[in-house]
Coordinates of C-alpha atoms and ligand atoms in Angstrom, one line a residue:
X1267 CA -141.1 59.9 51.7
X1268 CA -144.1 58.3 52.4
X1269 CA -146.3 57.0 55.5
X1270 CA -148.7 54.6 54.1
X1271 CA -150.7 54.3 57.5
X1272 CA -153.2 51.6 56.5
X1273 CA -152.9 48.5 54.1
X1274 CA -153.6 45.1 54.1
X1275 CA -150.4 43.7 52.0
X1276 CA -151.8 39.9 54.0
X1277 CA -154.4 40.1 51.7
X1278 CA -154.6 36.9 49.2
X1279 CA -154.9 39.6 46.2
X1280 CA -151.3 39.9 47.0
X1281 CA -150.4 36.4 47.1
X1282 CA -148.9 36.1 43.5
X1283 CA -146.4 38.8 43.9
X1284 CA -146.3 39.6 47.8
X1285 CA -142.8 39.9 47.9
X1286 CA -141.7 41.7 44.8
X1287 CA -144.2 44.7 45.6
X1288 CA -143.0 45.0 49.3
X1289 CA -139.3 44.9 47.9
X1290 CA -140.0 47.5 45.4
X1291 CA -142.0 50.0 47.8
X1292 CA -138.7 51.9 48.9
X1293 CA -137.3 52.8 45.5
X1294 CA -140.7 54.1 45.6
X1295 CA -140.1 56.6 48.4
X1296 CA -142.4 54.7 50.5
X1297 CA -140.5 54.7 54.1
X1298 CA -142.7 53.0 56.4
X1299 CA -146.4 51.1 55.9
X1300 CA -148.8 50.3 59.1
X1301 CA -150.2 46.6 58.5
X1302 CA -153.7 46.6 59.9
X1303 CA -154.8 43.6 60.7
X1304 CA -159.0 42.7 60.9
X1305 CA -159.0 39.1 62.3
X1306 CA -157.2 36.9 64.2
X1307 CA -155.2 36.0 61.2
X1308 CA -154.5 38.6 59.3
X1309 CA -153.3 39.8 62.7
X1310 CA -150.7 37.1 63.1
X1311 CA -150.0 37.4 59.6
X1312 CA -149.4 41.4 60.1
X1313 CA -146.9 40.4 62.9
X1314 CA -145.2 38.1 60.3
X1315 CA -145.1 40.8 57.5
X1316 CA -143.2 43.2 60.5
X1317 CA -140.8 40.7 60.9
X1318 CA -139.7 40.2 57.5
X1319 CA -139.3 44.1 56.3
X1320 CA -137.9 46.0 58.4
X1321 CA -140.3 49.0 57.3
X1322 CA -143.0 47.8 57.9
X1323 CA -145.2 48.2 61.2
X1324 CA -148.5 45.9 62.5
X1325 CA -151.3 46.1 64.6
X1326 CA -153.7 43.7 66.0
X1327 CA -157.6 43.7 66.4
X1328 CA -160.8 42.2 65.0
X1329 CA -162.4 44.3 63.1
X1330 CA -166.2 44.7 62.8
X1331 CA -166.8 42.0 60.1
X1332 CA -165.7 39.5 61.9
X1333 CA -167.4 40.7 66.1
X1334 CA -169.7 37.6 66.0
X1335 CA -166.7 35.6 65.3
X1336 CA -164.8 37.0 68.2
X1337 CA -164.4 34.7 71.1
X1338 CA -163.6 36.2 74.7
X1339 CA -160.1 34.4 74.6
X1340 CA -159.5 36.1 71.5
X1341 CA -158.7 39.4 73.9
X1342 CA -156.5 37.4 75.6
X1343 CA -154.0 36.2 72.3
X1344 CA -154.3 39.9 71.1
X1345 CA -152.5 41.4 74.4
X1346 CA -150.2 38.4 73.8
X1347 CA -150.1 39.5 70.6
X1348 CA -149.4 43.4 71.1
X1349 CA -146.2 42.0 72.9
X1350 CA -144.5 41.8 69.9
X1351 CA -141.7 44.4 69.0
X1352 CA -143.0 46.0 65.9
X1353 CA -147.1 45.9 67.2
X1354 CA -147.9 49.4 67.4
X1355 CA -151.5 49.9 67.6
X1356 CA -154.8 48.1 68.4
X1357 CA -157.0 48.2 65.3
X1358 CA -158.9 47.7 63.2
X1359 CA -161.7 48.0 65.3
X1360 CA -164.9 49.9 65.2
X1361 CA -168.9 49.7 63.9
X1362 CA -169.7 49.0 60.6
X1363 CA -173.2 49.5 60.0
X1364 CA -173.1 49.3 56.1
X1365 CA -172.7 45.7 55.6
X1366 CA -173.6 45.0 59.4
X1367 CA -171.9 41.5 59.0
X1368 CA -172.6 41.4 62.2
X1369 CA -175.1 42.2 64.8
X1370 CA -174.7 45.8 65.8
X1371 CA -174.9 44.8 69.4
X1372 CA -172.1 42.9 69.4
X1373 CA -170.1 45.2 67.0
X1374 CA -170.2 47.7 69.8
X1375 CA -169.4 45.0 72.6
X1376 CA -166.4 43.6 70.7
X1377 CA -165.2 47.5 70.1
X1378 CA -165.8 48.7 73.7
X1379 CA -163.8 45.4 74.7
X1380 CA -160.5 46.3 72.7
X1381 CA -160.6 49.9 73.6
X1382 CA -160.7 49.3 77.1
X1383 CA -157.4 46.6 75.8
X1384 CA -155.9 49.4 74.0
X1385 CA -155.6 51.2 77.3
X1386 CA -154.6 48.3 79.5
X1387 CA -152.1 48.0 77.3
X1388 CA -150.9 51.8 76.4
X1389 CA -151.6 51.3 72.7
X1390 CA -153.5 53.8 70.3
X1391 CA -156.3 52.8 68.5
X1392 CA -157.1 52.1 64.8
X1393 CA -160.7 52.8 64.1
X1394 CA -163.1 51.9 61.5
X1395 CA -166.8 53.5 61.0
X1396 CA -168.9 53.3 58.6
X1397 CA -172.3 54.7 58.6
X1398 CA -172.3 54.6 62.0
X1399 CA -170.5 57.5 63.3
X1400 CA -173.2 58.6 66.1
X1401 CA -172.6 55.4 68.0
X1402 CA -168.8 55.1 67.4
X1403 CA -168.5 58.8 68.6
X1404 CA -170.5 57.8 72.0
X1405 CA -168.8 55.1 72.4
X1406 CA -165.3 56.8 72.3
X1407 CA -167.1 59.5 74.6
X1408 CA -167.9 56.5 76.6
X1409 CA -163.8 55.3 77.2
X1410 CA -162.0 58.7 76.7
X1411 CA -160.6 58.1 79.8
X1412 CA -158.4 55.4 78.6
X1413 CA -157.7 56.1 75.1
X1414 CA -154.0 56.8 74.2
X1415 CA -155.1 58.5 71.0
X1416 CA -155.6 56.9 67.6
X1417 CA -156.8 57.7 64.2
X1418 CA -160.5 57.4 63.0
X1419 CA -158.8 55.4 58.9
X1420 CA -160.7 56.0 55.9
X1421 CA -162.3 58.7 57.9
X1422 CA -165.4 59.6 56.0
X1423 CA -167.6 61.9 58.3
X1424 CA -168.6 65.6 58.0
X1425 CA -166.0 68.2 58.7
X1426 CA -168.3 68.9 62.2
X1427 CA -167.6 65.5 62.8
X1428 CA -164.1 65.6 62.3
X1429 CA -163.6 68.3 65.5
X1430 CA -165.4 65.7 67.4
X1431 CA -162.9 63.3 66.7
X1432 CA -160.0 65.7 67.4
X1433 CA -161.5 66.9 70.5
X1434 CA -160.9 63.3 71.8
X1435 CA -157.0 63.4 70.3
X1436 CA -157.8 61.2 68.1
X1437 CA -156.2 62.1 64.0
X1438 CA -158.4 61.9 60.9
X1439 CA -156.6 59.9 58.0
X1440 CA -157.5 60.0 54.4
X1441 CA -156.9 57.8 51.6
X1442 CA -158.1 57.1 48.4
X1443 CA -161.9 58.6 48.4
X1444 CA -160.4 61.7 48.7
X1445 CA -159.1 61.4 45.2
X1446 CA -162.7 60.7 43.8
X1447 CA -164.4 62.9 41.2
X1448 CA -167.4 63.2 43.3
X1449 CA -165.3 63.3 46.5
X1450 CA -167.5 66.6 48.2
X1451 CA -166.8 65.6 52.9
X1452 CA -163.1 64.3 52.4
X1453 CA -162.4 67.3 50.4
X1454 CA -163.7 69.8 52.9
X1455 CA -161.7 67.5 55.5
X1456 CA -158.6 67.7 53.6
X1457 CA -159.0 71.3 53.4
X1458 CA -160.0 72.4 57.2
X1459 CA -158.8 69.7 59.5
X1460 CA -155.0 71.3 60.8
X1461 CA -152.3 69.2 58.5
X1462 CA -150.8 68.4 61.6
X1463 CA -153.9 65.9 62.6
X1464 CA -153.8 64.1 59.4
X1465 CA -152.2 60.7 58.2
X1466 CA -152.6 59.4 54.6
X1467 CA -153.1 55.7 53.6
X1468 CA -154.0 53.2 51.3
X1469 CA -156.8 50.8 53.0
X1470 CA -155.1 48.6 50.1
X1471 CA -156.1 46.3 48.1
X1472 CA -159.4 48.6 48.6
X1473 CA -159.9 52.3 48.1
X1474 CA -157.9 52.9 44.4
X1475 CA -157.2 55.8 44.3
X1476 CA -157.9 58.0 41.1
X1477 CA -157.3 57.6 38.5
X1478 CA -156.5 53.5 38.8
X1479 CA -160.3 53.1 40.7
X1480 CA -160.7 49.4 39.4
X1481 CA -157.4 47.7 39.9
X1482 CA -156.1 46.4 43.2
X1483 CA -154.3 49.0 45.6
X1484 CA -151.0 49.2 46.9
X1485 CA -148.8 51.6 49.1
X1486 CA -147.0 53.0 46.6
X1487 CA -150.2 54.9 45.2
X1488 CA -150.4 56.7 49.0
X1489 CA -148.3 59.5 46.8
X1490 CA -151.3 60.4 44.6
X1491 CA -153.6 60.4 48.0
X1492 CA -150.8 63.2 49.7
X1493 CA -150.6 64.8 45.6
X1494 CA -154.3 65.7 46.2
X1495 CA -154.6 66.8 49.4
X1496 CA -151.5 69.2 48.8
X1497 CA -153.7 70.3 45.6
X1498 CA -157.0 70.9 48.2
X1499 CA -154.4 73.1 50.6
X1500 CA -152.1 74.7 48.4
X1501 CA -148.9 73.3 49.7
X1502 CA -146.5 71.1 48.2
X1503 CA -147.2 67.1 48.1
X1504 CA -143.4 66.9 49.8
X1505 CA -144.7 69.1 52.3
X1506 CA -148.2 67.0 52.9
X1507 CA -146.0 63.7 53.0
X1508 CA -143.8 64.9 55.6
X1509 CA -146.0 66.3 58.2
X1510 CA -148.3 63.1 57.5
X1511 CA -145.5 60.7 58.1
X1512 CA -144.2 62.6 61.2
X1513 CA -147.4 62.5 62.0
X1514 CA -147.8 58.9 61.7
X1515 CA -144.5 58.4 63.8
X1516 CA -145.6 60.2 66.7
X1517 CA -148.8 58.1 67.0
X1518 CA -147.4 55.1 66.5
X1519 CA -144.7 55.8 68.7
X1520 CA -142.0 54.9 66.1
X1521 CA -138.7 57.1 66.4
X1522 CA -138.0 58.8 62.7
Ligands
NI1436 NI1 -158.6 48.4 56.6

């Protein structure tokens, strides 16, 4: 049993056959899936998706991408948001200084913003960070006062970087890259960070893990993410996806 802790099943790659793959996900031992969303949107959509399937959680937040297209009333309609019963989390939110789609300024503005929400509103937080772990680290430095934990998704930092992380209670989860042939930080992650700080996920449609990297993603390939890192630690993949997805549920507050 499986705790896919990050996917994005509102994506239009899964318009053609949405429904089918949800309904098929718990034959596939695939017991609960966190719908991130990234916009205003894909936040209302993630609402919609918790609503329908009764396994499936949401949070709300604008993500990176989209900061410049973040309006101040947007903080507003996501604590309206949050209100509803399945919203578990704030997220995603974060820096992403790889594409920097959009002005790193404001990337850190918008993030500070819906951490300082995620406290108002006792929620943990969802965070994304690419290539800019530095100024994501100060800037959770910056609010530990109000975080209520949260998980650092598709964490792809240093092992170092990793206690830093845990130091502020937040958890490290890992999805596909850690399957990757030339995978060299997740691995040493998967191997050293306590199993008891970890969640697994998908990121899907992105992230494939191997050895599908190509086609789209979807939850129930979280099981070759939780195969691996039971191969990295020595333990059984059962074992991996059971503290993960306890794991998961103590976060996110969900009662197993
Ligand atoms: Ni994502």
């Amino acid at each position: 049993m499986f705790f896919d802790s990050h996917a994005h099943l509102d994506d239009k790659r899964f318009d053609e056959d949405r429904h089918e793959l949800i309904k098929g996900l718990p034959g596939m031992g695939i017991s609960y899936v966190l719908n991130a969303g990234a916009d205003m949107e894909s936040s209302r959509k993630s609402i919609k998706l918790a609503e329908t399937y009764s396994f499936i959680y949401a949070s709300v937040g604008v993500h990176p991408h989209d900061a410049a297209n973040m309006k101040d009333s947007d903080l507003k309609a996501l604590a309206e948001l949050s209100r509803a019963e399945k919203v578990v989390a704030i997220g995603e939110i974060g820096l992403d200084y790889h594409y920097d789609f959009s002005p790193r300024d404001v990337q850190r503005e918008r993030f500070a913003q819906q951490l300082v929400l995620a406290g108002d509103l006792g929620l943990p937080v969802i965070i994304h960070d690419r290539e800019a772990h530095g100024d994501t680290l100060d800037i959770l430095r910056a609010h530990r006062t109000v975080l209520k934990g949260g998980v650092m998704h598709c964490y792809s930092g240093s092992r170092e970087m990793a206690g830093d992380f845990l130091d502020l209670g937040l958890k490290i989860a890992l999805g596909g890259a850690v399957t990757f042939k030339n995978a060299a930080r997740p691995v040493e992650v998967a191997k050293y960070v306590p199993l008891e700080e970890l969640l697994i996920e998908t990121d899907c449609p992105y992230m494939t893990p191997h050895p599908f990297r190509g086609s789209r993603n979807d939850p129930g390939l979280v099981r070759l993410v939780a195969e691996r890192i039971a191969e990295i630690r020595g333990l059984d993949a059962a074992e991996v996806a059971r503290v993960t997805l306890e794991n998961a549920c103590a976060l996110f507050g969900i009662s197993l």
